[in-house]
Coordinates of C-alpha atoms and ligand atoms in Angstrom, one line a residue:
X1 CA 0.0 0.0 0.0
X2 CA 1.4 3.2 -0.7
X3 CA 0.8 6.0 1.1
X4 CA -0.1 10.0 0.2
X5 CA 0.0 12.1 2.9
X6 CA -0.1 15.9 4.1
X7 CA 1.1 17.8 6.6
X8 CA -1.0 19.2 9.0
X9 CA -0.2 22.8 10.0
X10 CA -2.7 25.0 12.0
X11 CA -5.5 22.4 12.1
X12 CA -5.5 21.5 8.2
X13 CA -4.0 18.9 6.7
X14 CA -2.2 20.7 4.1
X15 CA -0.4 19.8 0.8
X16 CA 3.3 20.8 0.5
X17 CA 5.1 23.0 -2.0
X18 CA 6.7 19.8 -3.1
X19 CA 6.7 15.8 -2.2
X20 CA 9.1 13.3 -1.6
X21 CA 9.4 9.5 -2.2
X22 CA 10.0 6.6 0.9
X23 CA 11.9 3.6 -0.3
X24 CA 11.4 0.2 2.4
X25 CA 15.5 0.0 2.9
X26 CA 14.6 -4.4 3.5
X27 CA 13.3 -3.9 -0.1
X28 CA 14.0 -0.9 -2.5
X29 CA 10.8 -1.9 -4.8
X30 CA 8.5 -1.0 -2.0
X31 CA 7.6 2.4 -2.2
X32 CA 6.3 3.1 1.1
X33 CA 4.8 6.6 0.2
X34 CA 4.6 10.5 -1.0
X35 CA 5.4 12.3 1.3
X36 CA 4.4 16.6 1.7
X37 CA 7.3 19.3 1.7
X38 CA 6.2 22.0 3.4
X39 CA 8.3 25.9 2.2
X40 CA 8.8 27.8 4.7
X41 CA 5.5 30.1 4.3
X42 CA 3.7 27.4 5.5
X43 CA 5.9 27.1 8.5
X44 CA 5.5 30.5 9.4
X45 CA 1.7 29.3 9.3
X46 CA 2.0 26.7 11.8
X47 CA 3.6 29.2 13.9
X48 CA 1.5 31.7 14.1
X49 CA -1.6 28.6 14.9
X50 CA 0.8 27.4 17.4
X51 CA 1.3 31.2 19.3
X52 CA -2.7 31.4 19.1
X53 CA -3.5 27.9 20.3
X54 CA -0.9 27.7 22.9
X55 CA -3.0 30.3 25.2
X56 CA -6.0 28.7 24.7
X57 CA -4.3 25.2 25.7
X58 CA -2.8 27.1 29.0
X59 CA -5.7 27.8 30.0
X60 CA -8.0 24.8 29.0
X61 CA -7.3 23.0 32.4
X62 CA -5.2 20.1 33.4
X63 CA -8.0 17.3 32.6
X64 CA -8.2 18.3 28.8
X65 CA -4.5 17.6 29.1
X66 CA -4.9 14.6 30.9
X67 CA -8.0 13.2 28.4
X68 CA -5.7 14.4 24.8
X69 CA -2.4 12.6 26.6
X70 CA -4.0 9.8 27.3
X71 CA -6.4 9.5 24.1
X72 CA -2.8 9.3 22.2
X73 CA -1.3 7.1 24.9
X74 CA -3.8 4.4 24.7
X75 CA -4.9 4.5 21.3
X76 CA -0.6 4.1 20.0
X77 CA -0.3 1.4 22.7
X78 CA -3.5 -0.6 20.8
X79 CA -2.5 -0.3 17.7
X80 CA 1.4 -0.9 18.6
X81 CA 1.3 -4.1 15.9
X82 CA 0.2 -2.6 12.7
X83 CA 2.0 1.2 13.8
X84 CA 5.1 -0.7 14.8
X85 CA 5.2 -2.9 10.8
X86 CA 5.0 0.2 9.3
X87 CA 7.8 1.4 11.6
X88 CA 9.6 -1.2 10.7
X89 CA 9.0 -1.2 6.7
X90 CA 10.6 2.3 6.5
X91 CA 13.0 2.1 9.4
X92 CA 14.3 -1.3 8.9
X93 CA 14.6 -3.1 12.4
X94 CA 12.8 -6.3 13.1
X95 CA 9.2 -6.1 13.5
X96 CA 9.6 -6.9 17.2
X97 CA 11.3 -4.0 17.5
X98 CA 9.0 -1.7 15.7
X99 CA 6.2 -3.0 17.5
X100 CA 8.1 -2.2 20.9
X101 CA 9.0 1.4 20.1
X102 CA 5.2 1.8 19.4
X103 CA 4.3 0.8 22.4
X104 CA 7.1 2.8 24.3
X105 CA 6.1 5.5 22.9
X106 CA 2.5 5.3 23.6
X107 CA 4.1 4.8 27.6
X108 CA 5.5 8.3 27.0
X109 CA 1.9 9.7 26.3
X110 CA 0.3 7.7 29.4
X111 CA 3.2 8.5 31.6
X112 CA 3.1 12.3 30.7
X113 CA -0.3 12.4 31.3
X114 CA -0.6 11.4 34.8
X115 CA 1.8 14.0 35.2
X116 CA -0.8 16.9 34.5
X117 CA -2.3 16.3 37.3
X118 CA 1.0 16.0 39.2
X119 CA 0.9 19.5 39.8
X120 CA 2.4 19.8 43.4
X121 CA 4.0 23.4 43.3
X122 CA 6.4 25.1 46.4
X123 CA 4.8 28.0 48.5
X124 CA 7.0 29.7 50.8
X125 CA 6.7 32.6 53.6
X126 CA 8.2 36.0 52.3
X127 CA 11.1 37.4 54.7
X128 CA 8.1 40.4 54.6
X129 CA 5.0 40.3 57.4
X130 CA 1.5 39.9 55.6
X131 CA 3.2 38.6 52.7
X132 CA 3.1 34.9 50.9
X133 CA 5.0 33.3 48.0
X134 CA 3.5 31.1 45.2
X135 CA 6.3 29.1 43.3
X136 CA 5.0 27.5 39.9
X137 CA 5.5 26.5 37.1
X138 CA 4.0 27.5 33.5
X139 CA 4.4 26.5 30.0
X140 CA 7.7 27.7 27.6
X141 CA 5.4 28.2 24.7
X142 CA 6.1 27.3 21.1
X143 CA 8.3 24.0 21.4
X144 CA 10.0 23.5 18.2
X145 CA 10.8 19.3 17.9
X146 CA 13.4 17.8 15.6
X147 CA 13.5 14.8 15.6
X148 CA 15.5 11.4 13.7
X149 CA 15.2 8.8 11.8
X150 CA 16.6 6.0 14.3
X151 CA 13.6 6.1 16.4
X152 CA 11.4 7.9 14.7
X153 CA 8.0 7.5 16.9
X154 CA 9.4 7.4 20.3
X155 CA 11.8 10.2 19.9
X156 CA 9.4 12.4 18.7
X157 CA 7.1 11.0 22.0
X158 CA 9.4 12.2 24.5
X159 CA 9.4 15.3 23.6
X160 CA 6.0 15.7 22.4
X161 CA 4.2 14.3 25.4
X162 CA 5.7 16.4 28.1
X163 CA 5.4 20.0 25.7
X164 CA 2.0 19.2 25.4
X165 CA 1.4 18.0 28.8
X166 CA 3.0 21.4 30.5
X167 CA 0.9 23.0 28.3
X168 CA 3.4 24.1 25.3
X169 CA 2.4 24.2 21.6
X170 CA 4.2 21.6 19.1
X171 CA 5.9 22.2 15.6
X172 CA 7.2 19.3 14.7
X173 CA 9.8 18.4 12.1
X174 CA 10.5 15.2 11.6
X175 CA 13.7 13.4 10.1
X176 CA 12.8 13.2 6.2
X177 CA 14.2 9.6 6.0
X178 CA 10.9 8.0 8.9
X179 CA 8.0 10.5 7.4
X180 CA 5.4 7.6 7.4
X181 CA 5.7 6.7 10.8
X182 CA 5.4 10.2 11.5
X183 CA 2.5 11.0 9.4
X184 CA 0.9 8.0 11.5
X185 CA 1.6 9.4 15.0
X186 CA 0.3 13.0 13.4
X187 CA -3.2 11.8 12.3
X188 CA -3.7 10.1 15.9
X189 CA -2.6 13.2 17.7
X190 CA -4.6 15.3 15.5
X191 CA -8.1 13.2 15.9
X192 CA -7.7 14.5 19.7
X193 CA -9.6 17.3 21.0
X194 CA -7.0 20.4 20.7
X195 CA -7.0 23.8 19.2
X196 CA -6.6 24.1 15.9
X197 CA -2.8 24.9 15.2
X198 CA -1.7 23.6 18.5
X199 CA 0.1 20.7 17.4
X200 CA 1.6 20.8 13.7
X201 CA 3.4 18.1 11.8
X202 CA 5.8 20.1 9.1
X203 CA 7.7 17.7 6.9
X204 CA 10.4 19.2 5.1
X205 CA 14.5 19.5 4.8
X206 CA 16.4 19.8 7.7
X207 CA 18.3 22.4 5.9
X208 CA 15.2 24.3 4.4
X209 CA 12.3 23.6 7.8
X210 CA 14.8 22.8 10.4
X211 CA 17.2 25.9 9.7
X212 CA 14.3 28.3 9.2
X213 CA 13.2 27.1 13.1
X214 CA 16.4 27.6 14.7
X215 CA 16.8 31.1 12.9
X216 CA 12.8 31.7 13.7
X217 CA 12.5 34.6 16.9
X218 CA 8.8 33.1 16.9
X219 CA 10.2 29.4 18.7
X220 CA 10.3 29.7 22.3
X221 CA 12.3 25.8 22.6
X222 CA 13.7 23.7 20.9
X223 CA 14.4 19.6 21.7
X224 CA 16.3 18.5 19.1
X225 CA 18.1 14.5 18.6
X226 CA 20.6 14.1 16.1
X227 CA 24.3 14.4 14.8
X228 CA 26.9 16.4 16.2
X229 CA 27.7 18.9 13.3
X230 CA 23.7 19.7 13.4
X231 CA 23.6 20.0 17.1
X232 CA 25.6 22.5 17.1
X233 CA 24.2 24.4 14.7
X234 CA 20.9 24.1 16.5
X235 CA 22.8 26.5 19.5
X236 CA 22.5 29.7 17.1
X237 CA 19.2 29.6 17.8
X238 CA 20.4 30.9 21.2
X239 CA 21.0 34.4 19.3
X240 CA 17.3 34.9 19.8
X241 CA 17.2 33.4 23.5
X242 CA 15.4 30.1 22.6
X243 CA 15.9 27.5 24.8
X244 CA 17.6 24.3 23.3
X245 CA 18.2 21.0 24.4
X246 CA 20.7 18.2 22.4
X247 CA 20.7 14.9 22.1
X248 CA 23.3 13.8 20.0
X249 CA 26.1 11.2 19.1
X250 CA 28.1 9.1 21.4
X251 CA 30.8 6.4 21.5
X252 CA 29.8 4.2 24.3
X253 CA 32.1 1.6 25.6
X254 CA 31.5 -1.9 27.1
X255 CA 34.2 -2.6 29.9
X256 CA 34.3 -6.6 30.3
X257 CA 36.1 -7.2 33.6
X258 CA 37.8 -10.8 34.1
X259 CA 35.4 -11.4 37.2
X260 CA 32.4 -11.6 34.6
X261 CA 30.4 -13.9 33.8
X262 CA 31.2 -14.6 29.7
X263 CA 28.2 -15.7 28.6
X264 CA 25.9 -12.9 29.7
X265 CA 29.0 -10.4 29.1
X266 CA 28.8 -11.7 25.1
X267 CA 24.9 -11.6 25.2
X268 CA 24.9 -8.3 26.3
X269 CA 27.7 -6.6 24.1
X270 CA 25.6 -8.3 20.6
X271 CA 22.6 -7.2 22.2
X272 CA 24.2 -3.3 22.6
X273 CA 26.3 -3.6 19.3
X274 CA 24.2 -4.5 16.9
X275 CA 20.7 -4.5 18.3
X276 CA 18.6 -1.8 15.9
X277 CA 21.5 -2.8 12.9
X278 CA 23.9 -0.7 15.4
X279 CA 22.4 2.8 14.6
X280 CA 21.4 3.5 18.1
X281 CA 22.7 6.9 20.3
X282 CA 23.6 3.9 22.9
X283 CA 25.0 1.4 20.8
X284 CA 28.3 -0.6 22.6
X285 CA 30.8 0.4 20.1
X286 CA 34.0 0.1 21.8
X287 CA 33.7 -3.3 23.5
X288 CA 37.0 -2.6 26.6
X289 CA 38.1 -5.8 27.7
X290 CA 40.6 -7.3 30.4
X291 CA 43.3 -9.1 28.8
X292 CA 42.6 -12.1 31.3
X293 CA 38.8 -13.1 29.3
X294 CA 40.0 -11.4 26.4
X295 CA 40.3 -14.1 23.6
X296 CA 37.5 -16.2 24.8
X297 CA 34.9 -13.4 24.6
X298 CA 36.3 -12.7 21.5
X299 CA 35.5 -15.9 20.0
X300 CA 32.5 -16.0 21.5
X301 CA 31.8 -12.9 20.2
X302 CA 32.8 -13.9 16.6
X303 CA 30.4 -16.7 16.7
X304 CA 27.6 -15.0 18.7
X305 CA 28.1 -12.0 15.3
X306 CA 28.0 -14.7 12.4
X307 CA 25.3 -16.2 14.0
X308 CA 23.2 -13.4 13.6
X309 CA 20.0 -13.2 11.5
X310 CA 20.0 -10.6 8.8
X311 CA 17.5 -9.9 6.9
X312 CA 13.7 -8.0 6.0
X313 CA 13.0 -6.0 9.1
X314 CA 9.3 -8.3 8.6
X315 CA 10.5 -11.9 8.1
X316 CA 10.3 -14.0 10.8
X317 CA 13.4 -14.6 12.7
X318 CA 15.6 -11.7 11.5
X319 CA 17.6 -10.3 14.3
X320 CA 19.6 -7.8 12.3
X321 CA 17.1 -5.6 9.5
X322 CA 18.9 -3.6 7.1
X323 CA 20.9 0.1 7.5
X324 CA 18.4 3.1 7.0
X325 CA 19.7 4.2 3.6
X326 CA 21.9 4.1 0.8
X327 CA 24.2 6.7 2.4
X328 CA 24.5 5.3 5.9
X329 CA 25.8 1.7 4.3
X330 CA 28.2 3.9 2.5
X331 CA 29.6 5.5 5.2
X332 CA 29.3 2.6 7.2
X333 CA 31.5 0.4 4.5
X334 CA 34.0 3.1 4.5
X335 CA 34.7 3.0 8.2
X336 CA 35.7 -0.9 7.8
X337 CA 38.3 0.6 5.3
X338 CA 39.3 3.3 7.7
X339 CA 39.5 0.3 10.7
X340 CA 41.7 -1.8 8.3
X341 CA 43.8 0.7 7.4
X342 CA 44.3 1.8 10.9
X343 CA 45.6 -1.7 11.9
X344 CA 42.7 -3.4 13.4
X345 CA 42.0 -6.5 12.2
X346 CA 38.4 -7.5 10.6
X347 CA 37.2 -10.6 12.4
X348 CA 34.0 -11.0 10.5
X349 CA 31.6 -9.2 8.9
X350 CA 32.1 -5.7 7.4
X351 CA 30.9 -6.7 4.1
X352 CA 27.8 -5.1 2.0
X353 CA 25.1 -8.9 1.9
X354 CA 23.0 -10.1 -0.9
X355 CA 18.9 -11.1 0.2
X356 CA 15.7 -12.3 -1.7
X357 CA 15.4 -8.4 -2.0
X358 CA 17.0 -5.4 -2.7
X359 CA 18.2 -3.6 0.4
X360 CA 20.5 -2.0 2.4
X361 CA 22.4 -4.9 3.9
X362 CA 25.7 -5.7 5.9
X363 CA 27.4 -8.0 8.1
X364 CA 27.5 -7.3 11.5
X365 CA 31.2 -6.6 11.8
X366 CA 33.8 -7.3 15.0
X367 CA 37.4 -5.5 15.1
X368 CA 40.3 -6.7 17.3
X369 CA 43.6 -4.9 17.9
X370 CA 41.8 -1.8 17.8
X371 CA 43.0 1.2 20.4
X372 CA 41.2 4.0 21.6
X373 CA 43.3 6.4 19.6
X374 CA 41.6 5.1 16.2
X375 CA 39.1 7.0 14.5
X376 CA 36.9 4.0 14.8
X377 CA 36.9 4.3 18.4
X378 CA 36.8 8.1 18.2
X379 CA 34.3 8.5 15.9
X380 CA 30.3 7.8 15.8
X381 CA 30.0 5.2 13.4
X382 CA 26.1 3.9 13.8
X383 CA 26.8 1.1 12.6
X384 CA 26.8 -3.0 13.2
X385 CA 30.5 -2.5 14.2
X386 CA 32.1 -3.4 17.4
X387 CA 35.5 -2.8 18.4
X388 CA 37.6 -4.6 20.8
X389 CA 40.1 -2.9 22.6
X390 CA 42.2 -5.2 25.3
X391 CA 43.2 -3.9 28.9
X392 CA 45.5 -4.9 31.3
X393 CA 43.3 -4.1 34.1
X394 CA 40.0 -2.3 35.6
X395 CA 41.6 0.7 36.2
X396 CA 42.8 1.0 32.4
X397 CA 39.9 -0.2 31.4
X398 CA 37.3 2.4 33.2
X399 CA 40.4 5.5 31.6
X400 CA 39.7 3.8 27.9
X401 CA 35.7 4.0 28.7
X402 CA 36.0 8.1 29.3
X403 CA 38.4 8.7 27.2
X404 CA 36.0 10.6 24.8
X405 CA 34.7 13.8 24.1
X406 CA 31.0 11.7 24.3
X407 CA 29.4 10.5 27.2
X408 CA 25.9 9.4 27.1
X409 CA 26.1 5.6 28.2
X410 CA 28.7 3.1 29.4
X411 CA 28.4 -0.2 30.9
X412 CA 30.8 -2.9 33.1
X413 CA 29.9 -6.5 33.1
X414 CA 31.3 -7.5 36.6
X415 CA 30.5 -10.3 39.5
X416 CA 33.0 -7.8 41.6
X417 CA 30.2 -5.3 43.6
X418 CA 33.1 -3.2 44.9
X419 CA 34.1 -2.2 41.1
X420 CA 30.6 -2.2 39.6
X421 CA 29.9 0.7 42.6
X422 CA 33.3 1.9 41.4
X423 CA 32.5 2.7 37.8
X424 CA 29.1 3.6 38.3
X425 CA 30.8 6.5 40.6
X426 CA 33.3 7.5 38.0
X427 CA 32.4 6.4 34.6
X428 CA 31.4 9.8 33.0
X429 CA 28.4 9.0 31.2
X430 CA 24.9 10.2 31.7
X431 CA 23.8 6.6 32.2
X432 CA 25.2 3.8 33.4
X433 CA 24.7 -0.1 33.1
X434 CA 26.2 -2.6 35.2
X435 CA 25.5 -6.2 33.5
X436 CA 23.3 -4.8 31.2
X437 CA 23.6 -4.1 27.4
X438 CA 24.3 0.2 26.7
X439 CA 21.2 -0.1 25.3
X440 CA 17.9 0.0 26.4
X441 CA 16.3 2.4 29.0
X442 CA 12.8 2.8 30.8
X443 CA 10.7 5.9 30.0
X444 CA 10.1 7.0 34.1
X445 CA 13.4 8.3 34.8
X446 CA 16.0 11.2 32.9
X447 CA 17.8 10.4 29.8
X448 CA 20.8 12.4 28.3
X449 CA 24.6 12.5 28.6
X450 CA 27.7 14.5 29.0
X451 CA 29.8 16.2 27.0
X452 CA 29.3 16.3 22.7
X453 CA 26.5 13.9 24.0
X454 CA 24.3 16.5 25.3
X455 CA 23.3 19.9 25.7
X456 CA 20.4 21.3 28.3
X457 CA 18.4 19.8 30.6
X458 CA 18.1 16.2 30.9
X459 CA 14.4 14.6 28.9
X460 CA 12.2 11.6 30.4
X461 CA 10.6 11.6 33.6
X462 CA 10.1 14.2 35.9
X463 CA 13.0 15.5 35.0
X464 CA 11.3 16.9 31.8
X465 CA 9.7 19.7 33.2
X466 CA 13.1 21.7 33.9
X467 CA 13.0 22.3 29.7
X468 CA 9.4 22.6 29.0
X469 CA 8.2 24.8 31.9
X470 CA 9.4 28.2 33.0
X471 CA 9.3 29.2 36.8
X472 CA 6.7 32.1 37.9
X473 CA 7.5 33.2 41.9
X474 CA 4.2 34.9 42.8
X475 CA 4.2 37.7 45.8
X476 CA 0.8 37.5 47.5
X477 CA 0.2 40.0 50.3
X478 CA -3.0 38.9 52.3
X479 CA -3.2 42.4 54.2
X480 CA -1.2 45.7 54.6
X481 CA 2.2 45.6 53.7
X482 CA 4.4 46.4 56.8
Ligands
NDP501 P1 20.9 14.8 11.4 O1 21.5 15.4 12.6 O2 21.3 15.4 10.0 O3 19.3 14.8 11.4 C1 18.6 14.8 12.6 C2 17.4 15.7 12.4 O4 17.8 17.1 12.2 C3 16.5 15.4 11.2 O5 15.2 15.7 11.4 C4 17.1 16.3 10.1 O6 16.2 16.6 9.1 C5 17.3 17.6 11.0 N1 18.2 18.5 10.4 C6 19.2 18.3 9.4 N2 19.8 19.5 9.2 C7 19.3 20.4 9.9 C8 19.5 21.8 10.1 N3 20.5 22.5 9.4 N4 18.8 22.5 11.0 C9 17.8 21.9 11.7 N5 17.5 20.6 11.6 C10 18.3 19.8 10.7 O7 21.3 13.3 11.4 P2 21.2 12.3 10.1 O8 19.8 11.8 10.0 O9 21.7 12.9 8.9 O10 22.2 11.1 10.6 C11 23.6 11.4 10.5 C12 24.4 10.9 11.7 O11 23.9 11.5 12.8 C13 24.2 9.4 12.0 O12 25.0 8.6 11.2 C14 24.5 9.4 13.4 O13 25.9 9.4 13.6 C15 23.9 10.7 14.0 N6 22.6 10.5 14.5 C16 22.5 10.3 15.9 C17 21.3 10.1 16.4 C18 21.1 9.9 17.9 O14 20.1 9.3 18.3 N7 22.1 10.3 18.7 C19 20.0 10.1 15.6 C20 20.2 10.3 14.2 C21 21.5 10.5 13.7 P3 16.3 15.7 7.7 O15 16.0 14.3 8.0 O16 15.3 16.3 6.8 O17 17.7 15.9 7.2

């Protein structure tokens, strides 16, 4: 089935100025859909809907909040199985995994709104007689959301859910590569009952829509997740004293200690390597480990790699689906050159892979002999590539794992409770996992990193109020002055 769809900016669903075409990356002959392009004048549109709407939300009361949140919540969570294949077709990871960000990301929504009615505030006694103090908080305004392609509904879900729960107006842009999952979340948002303009899907070019939002004085905030180099370019945006909070890259490391236990420390770094075809802000790309385990994990990580299932994101029993696009499998087959011509040594994998259909397919790939100082362990690759770098000790081994300019997860797989409380004290990393994959978080408690990794306040949980609510301290005085 292919779908047409629209944007919908100020309550309309809207055509573009131009269109673009999906492609199913586990089979290039599947057109997934046409896709709107919104200009820039339509922008402007949605952001003048969204400056009108966002008073009228303000003040509609916290149960109209409660009832919208909730009315997306529930209705993403029951439809999680067909949402979640479509995720999948344009996405690429296995239809297990579609179908689970779906339902995460109908979480966000449920989560977010039990928290408008959470609305325990602070009062406080001035230093002055006759006089009290009301501490609260109140909406930011216009949230600008870009979001990418890696996980393109529940991305977009924890940072739509808690702008519209503190009562914030949405413009969203999502990544141009996921537009149908989008469109899909948009047309169950927009079947809610909001004001007209206060939530707005805008499809269009990062360069054209996303650049014309940070450079907009009209966008009170901006969440954005992506890449480094676009990040950073998001902080101009400052010039006109919008907020902005970054998610971006990272290069998170896997210490393997020689107290482990092998099995579940292998488990754990395929599950974090090459879980979502490696193209995960979390991903175990550096795999740091003690020289005492070192060859055995190795193999068993060698074997545990060619094992794995790759193949169309919806045939049964694929663990691995395809890279996103064209591009990415580019960039990712040049970084097995760089590896090799660095001096690490290719193991397995690496190499582009032939299936029943056209697609963007590779090997999971596993580097030995690597050291921290290559550009493969310096670099964010997103990509089914692990790299093994061998310590002499824990101490090394927890230097290698922050020796980066990222910092958004780490992990040590440990029986030793003295060093696991170590590292969890001193890796520097915004989260940490001890016998866990890097991967894989829960949607109740603050996500973000340190470093190129992030920028602003931390999102998820109660934590997410510090970006999408501004605080008003109210003077009260309940007779005369003295
Ligand atoms: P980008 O950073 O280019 O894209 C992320 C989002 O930003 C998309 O919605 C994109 O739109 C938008 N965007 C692009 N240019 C601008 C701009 N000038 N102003 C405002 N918004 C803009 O990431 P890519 O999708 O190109 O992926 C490239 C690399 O980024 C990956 O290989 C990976 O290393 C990293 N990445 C990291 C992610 C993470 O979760 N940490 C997620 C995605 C990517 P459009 O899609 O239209 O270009």
């Amino acid at each position: 089935m292919t779908i047409e769809q629209r944007n919908f900016i100020a309550g309309n669903w809207t055509n573009g100025e131009a269109e673009i075409e999906n492609r199913n990356p586990s089979d290039l002959s599947d057109v997934i859909g046409r896709f709107a392009q919104a200009d820039t004048g339509q922008l402007e549109l949605a952001l003048d809907a969204a400056a009108e709407a966002q008073i009228q939300w303000q003040n509609a009361g916290i149960e109209a909040r409660y009832d919208a949140l909730m009315g997306i919540g529930q209705e993403m969570i029951s439809r999680a199985a067909e949402l979640g294949e479509l995720l999948s077709r344009e996405e690429g990871k296995p239809r297990a995994e579609g179908i689970g960000e779906v339902h995460r990301a109908g979480q966000f929504f449920t989560y977010f709104a039990a928290e408008c009615l959470r609305q325990i505030g602070d009062t406080a006694d001035s230093t002055r007689a006759n006089i009290e103090i009301d501490i609260r908080r109140e909406p930011v305004g216009i949230v600008a959301v870009i979001s990418p392609w890696n996980f393109p509904v529940a991305t977009a879900s924890w940072k739509i859910a808690p702008a519209l729960a503190f009562g914030n107006a949405v413009v969203w842009k999502p990544a141009n590569i996921t537009p149908a999952s989008a469109a899909a979340f948009a047309d169950i948002v927009s079947r809610q009952k909001l004001p007209a303009g206060l939530f707005n899907l805008v499809m269009g070019s990062g360069k054209a829509i996303g650049q014309h939002l940070v450079e907009s004085g009209k966008v009170d905030a901006i969440s954005f997740t992506g890449s480094v180099p676009v990040g950073k370019g998001i902080t101009a945006a400052a010039q006109n004293f919008t907020r902005v909070q970054l998610e971006m890259g990272s290069k998170n490391a896997l210490a393997v200690m020689d107290d482990c236990d092998l099995d579940l420390a292998v488990s754990c770094a395929l599950n974090g390597a090459f879980g979502g075809t490696g193209q995960k802000c979390t991903a175990s790309s550096r795999l740091v480990v003690h020289e005492h385990v070192h060859d055995a994990f190795v193999e068993k990580l060698v074997a545990g790699a060619r094992a794995l299932k790759v193949g169309h994101a919806l045939d049964a029993g694929t663990q691995i689906g395809p890279v996103v696009s064209a591009e990415q499998l580019q960039g990712n087959l040049d970084y097995i050159e760089i590896g090799k011509s660095e001096g690490a040594e290719l193991l397995c994998g690496g190499e582009r892979l032939t299936r029943a259909h056209d697609g963007h397919y590779m090997a999971p790939a596993v580097f030995s002999g690597t050291n921290n100082a290559m550009r493969i362990n310096r670099e964010e690759m997103f990509a089914p590539i692990a790299c093994v770098i061998k310590v002499g000790s824990y101490e090394e081994a927890l230097a290698t794992v922050n020796d980066t300019r990222f910092g958004l997860t780490s992990g040590i797989m440990t029986q030793s409770l003295s060093r696991a409380s170590h590292f969890r004290r001193h890796a520097r990393t915004g989260c940490v996992m001890v016998n866990l994959p890097t991967a894989g978080t829960d949607y109740h408690v603050p996500f973000g990193g340190r470093g190129d990794s992030s920028y602003g306040p931390r999102e998820q949980g109660g934590y997410a109020k510090e970006f999408y609510t501004t605080v008003k301290t109210a003077y009260i005085a309940s007779g005369e002055p003295q």
